[in-house]
Coordinates of C-alpha atoms and ligand atoms in Angstrom, one line a residue:
M129 CA -56.6 7.1 -79.5
N130 CA -53.3 6.3 -81.2
I131 CA -52.9 9.4 -84.1
Q132 CA -51.5 8.0 -87.2
T133 CA -50.4 9.6 -90.2
D134 CA -52.0 9.3 -93.6
T135 CA -52.3 10.3 -97.2
T136 CA -52.8 13.5 -96.1
H137 CA -49.1 13.3 -95.0
D138 CA -47.6 11.8 -97.7
P139 CA -44.8 13.8 -98.5
K140 CA -44.9 12.8 -102.6
A141 CA -48.4 14.9 -102.7
T142 CA -48.3 17.7 -104.3
S143 CA -50.8 20.6 -105.5
W144 CA -52.4 22.0 -108.8
V145 CA -51.5 25.7 -106.8
E146 CA -47.9 25.5 -107.9
S147 CA -46.6 27.7 -105.0
A148 CA -47.6 24.9 -102.6
N149 CA -44.7 22.5 -104.2
A150 CA -42.2 25.0 -103.3
A151 CA -39.4 23.2 -100.8
E152 CA -39.3 26.5 -98.8
S153 CA -43.7 27.1 -98.5
E154 CA -44.8 26.6 -95.3
F155 CA -48.0 25.7 -97.0
P156 CA -47.7 22.9 -99.3
I157 CA -50.8 21.1 -99.5
Q158 CA -49.7 18.6 -96.7
N159 CA -50.7 21.7 -94.5
L160 CA -53.9 22.9 -94.5
P161 CA -54.0 25.4 -92.3
F162 CA -57.3 28.0 -91.4
G163 CA -57.4 31.5 -91.0
A164 CA -59.9 35.0 -91.5
F165 CA -59.4 37.7 -94.1
R166 CA -60.7 40.3 -96.5
R167 CA -60.0 41.6 -99.1
R168 CA -57.3 44.1 -99.2
G169 CA -58.7 47.7 -99.3
S170 CA -62.7 45.7 -99.0
D171 CA -65.0 46.3 -95.9
E172 CA -66.4 43.2 -96.1
A173 CA -67.2 40.4 -93.9
A174 CA -64.6 38.6 -92.5
R175 CA -63.6 34.7 -95.0
I176 CA -63.0 32.4 -94.0
G177 CA -60.2 30.6 -95.8
V178 CA -57.5 28.0 -96.7
A179 CA -53.6 28.4 -96.8
I180 CA -52.5 27.1 -99.9
G181 CA -48.7 28.7 -101.2
D182 CA -48.9 31.9 -101.7
Q183 CA -52.9 31.8 -101.8
I184 CA -56.1 31.3 -99.9
L185 CA -59.1 29.1 -101.1
D186 CA -61.6 31.1 -99.9
L187 CA -63.8 28.6 -98.5
Q188 CA -67.3 30.9 -98.8
R189 CA -66.7 30.8 -103.2
A190 CA -65.0 27.0 -102.9
L191 CA -68.6 25.8 -101.3
Q192 CA -70.6 27.7 -104.4
Q193 CA -68.3 26.1 -107.1
G194 CA -69.4 22.8 -105.9
G195 CA -68.5 19.5 -106.7
W196 CA -68.6 18.9 -102.8
S197 CA -70.5 16.0 -101.2
S198 CA -73.5 16.6 -98.9
A199 CA -72.2 16.1 -96.3
I200 CA -69.1 18.3 -97.3
Q201 CA -71.2 20.9 -97.6
G202 CA -72.9 20.9 -94.5
L203 CA -69.3 21.1 -93.2
L204 CA -68.3 23.9 -94.9
Q205 CA -71.3 25.8 -94.8
P206 CA -70.3 27.6 -91.3
L207 CA -66.9 28.2 -92.8
A208 CA -68.6 30.1 -96.1
Q209 CA -70.8 32.1 -93.2
G210 CA -67.0 33.1 -92.0
D211 CA -67.7 31.5 -88.3
L212 CA -64.7 29.2 -87.6
N213 CA -65.5 28.4 -84.2
A214 CA -69.0 26.7 -85.1
H215 CA -66.6 24.4 -87.1
M216 CA -64.2 23.7 -83.9
A217 CA -66.9 22.9 -82.5
R218 CA -67.4 19.8 -84.7
S219 CA -67.0 16.6 -83.8
A220 CA -62.5 14.8 -84.1
E221 CA -64.1 12.8 -86.8
E222 CA -65.9 15.8 -88.4
R223 CA -62.7 17.8 -88.8
L224 CA -61.1 14.5 -90.1
A225 CA -63.1 14.0 -92.7
L226 CA -63.2 18.1 -94.1
R227 CA -59.1 18.2 -94.2
H228 CA -59.8 14.9 -97.0
A229 CA -61.7 16.9 -98.8
L230 CA -60.3 20.4 -99.0
F231 CA -57.1 17.6 -99.8
E232 CA -58.6 15.8 -102.7
A233 CA -60.0 19.0 -103.8
L234 CA -56.3 20.7 -104.0
L235 CA -54.5 17.5 -104.9
S236 CA -52.5 17.9 -108.7
G237 CA -55.1 15.9 -110.8
S238 CA -58.3 16.8 -108.9
E239 CA -61.1 17.2 -111.2
Q240 CA -62.7 20.4 -108.8
E241 CA -59.3 21.7 -110.2
A242 CA -61.0 24.2 -113.0
A243 CA -64.2 25.2 -110.3
L244 CA -61.8 25.8 -107.7
R245 CA -59.5 28.0 -109.3
G246 CA -62.1 31.2 -109.0
A247 CA -62.4 30.6 -105.5
L248 CA -58.1 31.7 -105.2
V249 CA -57.6 34.8 -103.3
A250 CA -53.3 35.7 -103.8
Q251 CA -52.1 35.8 -99.7
A252 CA -50.2 39.5 -100.9
D253 CA -54.0 40.7 -101.8
A254 CA -55.5 39.7 -98.7
E255 CA -55.5 41.3 -94.9
M256 CA -55.3 39.0 -92.6
L257 CA -58.2 39.7 -88.9
L258 CA -58.1 37.2 -86.1
P259 CA -59.2 33.5 -87.4
C260 CA -62.3 33.6 -85.1
R261 CA -63.6 34.5 -81.8
I262 CA -61.2 34.1 -79.3
T263 CA -63.6 33.3 -76.1
D264 CA -61.3 33.3 -73.7
Y265 CA -57.2 33.1 -72.3
T266 CA -55.4 31.7 -70.1
D267 CA -51.4 31.8 -70.6
F268 CA -48.9 28.7 -69.1
Y269 CA -45.4 28.8 -67.8
T270 CA -44.1 25.0 -69.5
G271 CA -40.8 26.5 -71.3
I272 CA -39.0 24.8 -67.6
H273 CA -35.2 26.4 -69.2
H274 CA -37.2 30.1 -68.8
A275 CA -38.9 29.6 -65.6
T276 CA -36.0 28.7 -64.3
T277 CA -33.7 31.3 -65.8
V278 CA -36.5 34.2 -65.0
G279 CA -36.6 32.6 -61.6
K280 CA -33.4 33.0 -60.5
L281 CA -33.4 37.1 -61.8
F282 CA -36.5 37.3 -59.6
R283 CA -36.2 35.2 -56.6
P284 CA -31.5 34.4 -57.0
D285 CA -32.3 32.2 -54.0
N286 CA -35.2 29.9 -55.2
P287 CA -35.4 30.1 -58.9
L288 CA -38.0 27.5 -59.4
L289 CA -40.8 27.0 -57.1
P290 CA -41.9 24.1 -55.0
N291 CA -44.7 23.2 -57.6
Y292 CA -43.0 24.1 -61.0
K293 CA -42.5 20.6 -61.8
W294 CA -46.3 19.1 -60.2
V295 CA -48.6 21.7 -61.4
P296 CA -49.3 22.6 -64.8
I297 CA -48.7 26.9 -64.4
G298 CA -51.1 29.1 -65.9
Y299 CA -52.5 32.6 -65.1
H300 CA -55.9 33.4 -66.9
G301 CA -54.8 36.5 -69.7
R302 CA -57.4 38.7 -72.0
S303 CA -58.7 38.0 -75.0
S304 CA -59.8 41.3 -76.0
S305 CA -56.1 42.4 -76.1
I306 CA -55.0 39.2 -78.9
V307 CA -54.5 40.8 -81.7
V308 CA -53.0 39.3 -85.2
S309 CA -49.6 39.5 -86.4
G310 CA -49.2 43.1 -88.5
T311 CA -51.1 45.2 -86.2
G312 CA -49.1 47.4 -84.3
I313 CA -47.9 47.2 -80.6
R314 CA -48.5 50.2 -78.0
R315 CA -45.5 51.2 -75.5
P316 CA -47.9 50.9 -72.2
W317 CA -48.1 52.9 -69.0
G318 CA -47.9 51.6 -65.8
Q319 CA -45.9 51.4 -62.4
R320 CA -43.1 50.7 -61.9
K321 CA -40.3 50.6 -58.4
A322 CA -36.6 50.4 -58.6
P323 CA -35.5 48.3 -56.1
D324 CA -33.8 50.9 -54.1
A325 CA -36.4 54.0 -54.7
A326 CA -39.1 54.7 -51.8
E327 CA -41.6 55.2 -54.1
P328 CA -42.8 53.4 -57.5
T329 CA -43.9 56.1 -60.3
F330 CA -46.5 55.6 -63.0
A331 CA -44.7 56.1 -66.5
P332 CA -44.3 54.4 -69.8
S333 CA -42.3 51.5 -69.6
Q334 CA -39.1 51.2 -70.1
R335 CA -38.2 47.7 -70.1
L336 CA -40.6 46.7 -72.5
D337 CA -40.4 42.7 -73.9
Y338 CA -41.3 40.1 -76.0
E339 CA -42.3 36.0 -74.9
L340 CA -41.7 33.1 -78.1
E341 CA -44.3 31.4 -77.5
L342 CA -47.0 28.6 -79.1
G343 CA -50.9 29.2 -78.8
A344 CA -53.4 25.9 -78.8
F345 CA -57.1 26.7 -79.5
V346 CA -59.8 24.3 -77.8
A347 CA -61.9 22.6 -80.0
G348 CA -65.1 21.5 -78.7
G349 CA -65.3 22.1 -75.0
N350 CA -66.5 20.5 -72.0
A351 CA -69.6 21.3 -69.9
L352 CA -69.1 23.0 -67.1
G353 CA -68.3 20.8 -63.7
E354 CA -67.3 17.9 -66.6
P355 CA -63.2 17.8 -65.9
I356 CA -61.6 16.3 -69.3
A357 CA -60.0 12.7 -69.3
M358 CA -56.0 13.1 -70.4
E359 CA -57.1 10.4 -72.9
K360 CA -59.8 12.3 -74.9
A361 CA -58.3 15.4 -74.9
E362 CA -56.3 15.5 -78.2
Q363 CA -60.2 15.5 -79.1
H364 CA -60.8 18.6 -78.1
L365 CA -57.5 20.5 -79.4
F366 CA -58.5 22.4 -82.4
G367 CA -54.7 23.7 -83.4
L368 CA -51.9 25.6 -83.2
T369 CA -50.5 29.8 -83.5
L370 CA -47.2 31.3 -82.8
L371 CA -48.4 33.7 -79.9
N372 CA -46.3 36.3 -78.9
D373 CA -46.6 37.3 -74.8
W374 CA -45.6 41.2 -74.5
S375 CA -44.5 41.5 -71.7
A376 CA -43.6 44.9 -69.7
R377 CA -40.7 43.8 -67.5
D378 CA -40.8 47.0 -65.0
I379 CA -44.0 46.7 -64.6
Q380 CA -44.1 42.8 -63.8
P381 CA -41.8 42.4 -60.8
W382 CA -43.6 45.0 -58.8
E383 CA -47.4 43.7 -59.6
Y384 CA -47.0 40.1 -59.8
Q385 CA -47.5 38.7 -56.3
P386 CA -49.3 37.5 -54.6
L387 CA -52.3 37.2 -57.6
G388 CA -49.8 36.8 -60.7
P389 CA -49.4 38.6 -64.0
F390 CA -51.9 41.7 -65.0
L391 CA -50.9 45.0 -66.9
A392 CA -47.6 43.6 -67.4
K393 CA -49.3 41.5 -69.7
N394 CA -52.4 42.9 -70.6
F395 CA -51.5 45.7 -73.2
G396 CA -51.4 43.2 -76.1
T397 CA -50.7 39.7 -77.1
T398 CA -50.4 39.1 -81.0
I399 CA -50.8 35.6 -82.9
S400 CA -50.3 34.5 -86.1
P401 CA -53.2 34.2 -88.8
W402 CA -53.5 31.1 -89.6
I403 CA -54.3 28.1 -87.1
V404 CA -52.1 25.1 -88.1
T405 CA -54.8 22.0 -87.6
M406 CA -53.4 19.0 -84.9
E407 CA -54.1 16.8 -88.0
A408 CA -51.4 18.4 -89.9
L409 CA -48.8 18.0 -86.9
A410 CA -49.7 14.5 -86.8
P411 CA -46.1 13.5 -88.0
F412 CA -45.0 16.0 -85.8
R413 CA -45.5 14.5 -82.5
T414 CA -42.9 12.9 -80.3
A415 CA -42.9 11.4 -77.3
F416 CA -43.1 13.5 -73.8
E417 CA -40.7 12.5 -71.5
R418 CA -38.9 13.8 -68.0
P419 CA -35.7 13.7 -66.9
A420 CA -35.3 10.1 -64.4
E421 CA -34.4 11.9 -61.8
D422 CA -38.2 15.0 -61.8
P423 CA -41.5 13.2 -60.6
Q424 CA -43.3 11.8 -63.0
P425 CA -47.2 13.3 -63.8
L426 CA -49.6 12.4 -61.1
P427 CA -52.2 10.2 -63.0
Y428 CA -54.1 12.3 -63.5
L429 CA -52.3 13.7 -65.8
D430 CA -50.8 11.0 -67.8
S431 CA -51.7 8.9 -70.7
A432 CA -50.4 6.0 -72.4
Q433 CA -50.7 8.3 -75.8
N434 CA -49.3 11.5 -74.3
R435 CA -46.1 9.4 -73.1
T436 CA -45.4 8.3 -77.2
Q437 CA -46.8 11.0 -78.9
G438 CA -47.7 14.0 -76.8
A439 CA -44.8 16.8 -77.6
F440 CA -44.1 18.1 -81.1
N441 CA -40.8 19.1 -82.9
I442 CA -41.3 22.9 -83.8
E443 CA -38.3 24.7 -84.2
L444 CA -39.1 28.4 -83.3
E445 CA -37.3 31.5 -83.9
V446 CA -37.3 35.8 -83.4
W447 CA -36.3 38.0 -85.6
I448 CA -35.6 41.7 -85.0
E449 CA -36.1 44.5 -87.3
T450 CA -34.7 47.7 -85.7
A451 CA -36.2 51.4 -87.9
A452 CA -32.4 51.8 -88.7
M453 CA -32.1 48.3 -90.5
R454 CA -34.7 48.9 -92.3
A455 CA -34.3 52.5 -93.5
A456 CA -31.0 51.3 -94.2
G457 CA -31.8 48.2 -96.0
L458 CA -30.7 45.6 -94.0
P459 CA -32.6 42.5 -93.2
A460 CA -33.4 41.6 -89.9
E461 CA -31.9 39.6 -87.6
R462 CA -32.3 36.4 -85.6
L463 CA -32.3 36.3 -82.1
S464 CA -32.7 33.2 -80.9
Q465 CA -34.1 29.6 -82.3
S466 CA -35.3 26.8 -79.8
N467 CA -37.7 24.0 -80.2
F468 CA -41.1 23.2 -78.5
R469 CA -40.0 19.4 -77.4
D470 CA -38.3 20.7 -74.9
A471 CA -41.5 22.0 -73.8
Y472 CA -42.2 20.1 -69.3
W473 CA -45.7 20.1 -70.0
T474 CA -48.1 18.9 -73.1
W475 CA -51.4 20.8 -75.0
A476 CA -53.0 17.2 -73.2
Q477 CA -51.4 17.7 -69.9
M478 CA -52.4 21.7 -70.0
L479 CA -56.2 21.3 -71.2
T480 CA -57.6 18.5 -68.9
H481 CA -55.2 20.4 -65.9
H482 CA -57.4 23.4 -67.0
A483 CA -61.2 21.5 -66.5
S484 CA -59.6 19.0 -64.2
G485 CA -61.3 21.2 -61.3
G486 CA -64.3 21.5 -63.5
C487 CA -63.5 24.8 -65.8
N488 CA -65.2 24.8 -68.7
M489 CA -63.8 24.9 -71.8
N490 CA -64.9 26.3 -75.2
P491 CA -64.8 26.2 -78.8
G492 CA -62.2 29.2 -79.5
D493 CA -60.5 29.2 -76.6
L494 CA -57.0 30.0 -76.4
L495 CA -54.3 28.3 -74.6
G496 CA -50.4 29.9 -74.7
S497 CA -47.2 27.5 -74.1
G498 CA -45.0 30.1 -71.7
T499 CA -42.5 30.9 -73.4
Q500 CA -39.6 28.6 -74.9
S501 CA -36.8 28.6 -74.5
G502 CA -33.5 25.8 -75.6
P503 CA -31.5 24.8 -72.0
R504 CA -29.0 26.8 -73.5
P505 CA -28.3 30.7 -73.0
E506 CA -28.7 31.8 -75.9
Q507 CA -31.4 29.9 -76.7
G508 CA -33.9 32.2 -74.3
G509 CA -37.4 32.9 -75.8
S510 CA -37.4 36.8 -74.0
L511 CA -34.8 39.6 -74.0
L512 CA -35.0 39.5 -70.1
E513 CA -33.1 36.3 -70.6
L514 CA -31.1 37.2 -73.9
S515 CA -29.8 40.4 -71.9
L516 CA -29.8 38.6 -68.2
G517 CA -32.4 41.3 -67.1
G518 CA -31.2 44.2 -68.8
K519 CA -27.1 44.3 -67.9
Q520 CA -26.0 43.1 -70.9
A521 CA -26.9 44.6 -74.2
I522 CA -27.3 42.4 -77.5
R523 CA -25.1 44.2 -79.9
L524 CA -27.0 44.4 -83.3
A525 CA -25.0 43.4 -86.5
N526 CA -25.1 47.2 -87.9
G527 CA -23.7 47.9 -84.2
E528 CA -26.7 48.7 -82.7
T529 CA -28.0 47.2 -79.1
R530 CA -30.3 46.0 -77.3
T531 CA -31.6 45.6 -74.2
F532 CA -35.1 45.8 -74.0
L533 CA -37.6 46.7 -76.8
Q534 CA -37.2 50.8 -78.8
D535 CA -40.3 52.0 -81.4
G536 CA -40.1 51.6 -83.8
D537 CA -38.4 47.9 -83.4
R538 CA -40.2 45.0 -85.6
L539 CA -40.9 41.6 -83.6
M540 CA -41.3 38.0 -86.0
L541 CA -41.5 34.9 -85.0
R542 CA -41.4 31.6 -86.8
G543 CA -42.1 28.3 -86.7
R544 CA -41.7 24.9 -88.3
A545 CA -42.5 21.1 -87.8
V546 CA -40.3 18.9 -89.0
A547 CA -39.7 15.6 -89.0
E548 CA -37.3 13.3 -90.9
G549 CA -39.6 11.8 -93.9
A550 CA -42.5 14.2 -93.4
R551 CA -42.9 17.2 -95.5
S552 CA -42.3 20.2 -93.1
I553 CA -44.6 22.7 -92.6
G554 CA -44.8 26.0 -91.5
F555 CA -47.0 28.9 -89.0
G556 CA -46.6 31.6 -91.7
E557 CA -45.2 35.1 -89.1
C558 CA -46.2 36.5 -86.1
S559 CA -45.0 39.6 -86.2
A560 CA -45.0 43.1 -84.6
E561 CA -43.9 47.2 -84.6
M562 CA -43.6 48.9 -81.5
L563 CA -45.4 51.9 -80.9
P564 CA -44.5 54.9 -78.7
A565 CA -46.8 55.8 -75.7
R566 CA -49.5 57.5 -75.3
Ligands
MN168 MN1 -45.9 34.3 -70.8

């Protein structure tokens, strides 16, 4: 399968939803991401919608308004009932057919404009919810610059463990504590032990941190015992979100050996509300390359398509707004920038490796990419890196300093897919405010 761009990626295409045509819009007609929402102030059940400009096309009302072929009506049925997982389980061909139908319906000059105007909800009038049932969650560790810098802090003599360049490393996280952007994150209590202390203490974390990541939702799954081949992996991927893997850096070093992260990570994970589909991301694919001196992937993690198209050009950013900045009316400040192109493994490799022993993946499973830090020190995707393990405070423009997050800080991730000759598309916001420990 060679993934190609089509008419839905035409950079000149415009929508009758005027706000989608603004150059800065993250949701032009070429994007069409899925999310779940309810109208603000109501207690209605979750509705599935597609972001277009500053609006949402409510798929329940869109189906009622008509103008769809009978095949597309069938595809819209579970979405109109609020069930995105059922749509994720559909074949790649069916998902592509719905994308084309939504594109045609929202295109400037579409005959469906009059009918669908009444199916729009302003994003400002919507409360975003988790986009689907997140059935399971695994976080990988594909940021080699992050792994090396953090490895140096935890193990100065042995920063990158010998398995790193052979195995896509991951740990099994908790799906129960994944929340949508805008949900407050409470500072966790936990066990921590200073290197020179005789015994640990149980107290609120003093080293609360974020991790700049992307998340990938699994589409159709595999049966238990049946692996997913690299050549089929792309068809099993639904789309991407921004993901913040909140981390307690004082709990982590004390608990992580020998079985990996546990309470340092499971108190909360934030995702952005819109799932940007793999179809929308086709123009932003790029070659997966390994430095010549590094081992090449084992055959089960290699494919011709992965070599030419497995990676993605997605610019990533982290922003902070402290309580003092908010009170003074100061704008948020950018902490770092990096690009997902620098990941050591691709989504296809993460998924294939996960299923390679027969583990069954399901529609709605979420994979985290691991922290995406760039090659330069100022490109660290966590405060652990930017503050050199808490030894060197970051100075903000208003004079405040940070080694780790303080209560009242609001942390935001942003992402934008860019490519020559393509209309760039965005991910919306992945943000949360730090709440004091209970
Ligand atoms: Mn992580």
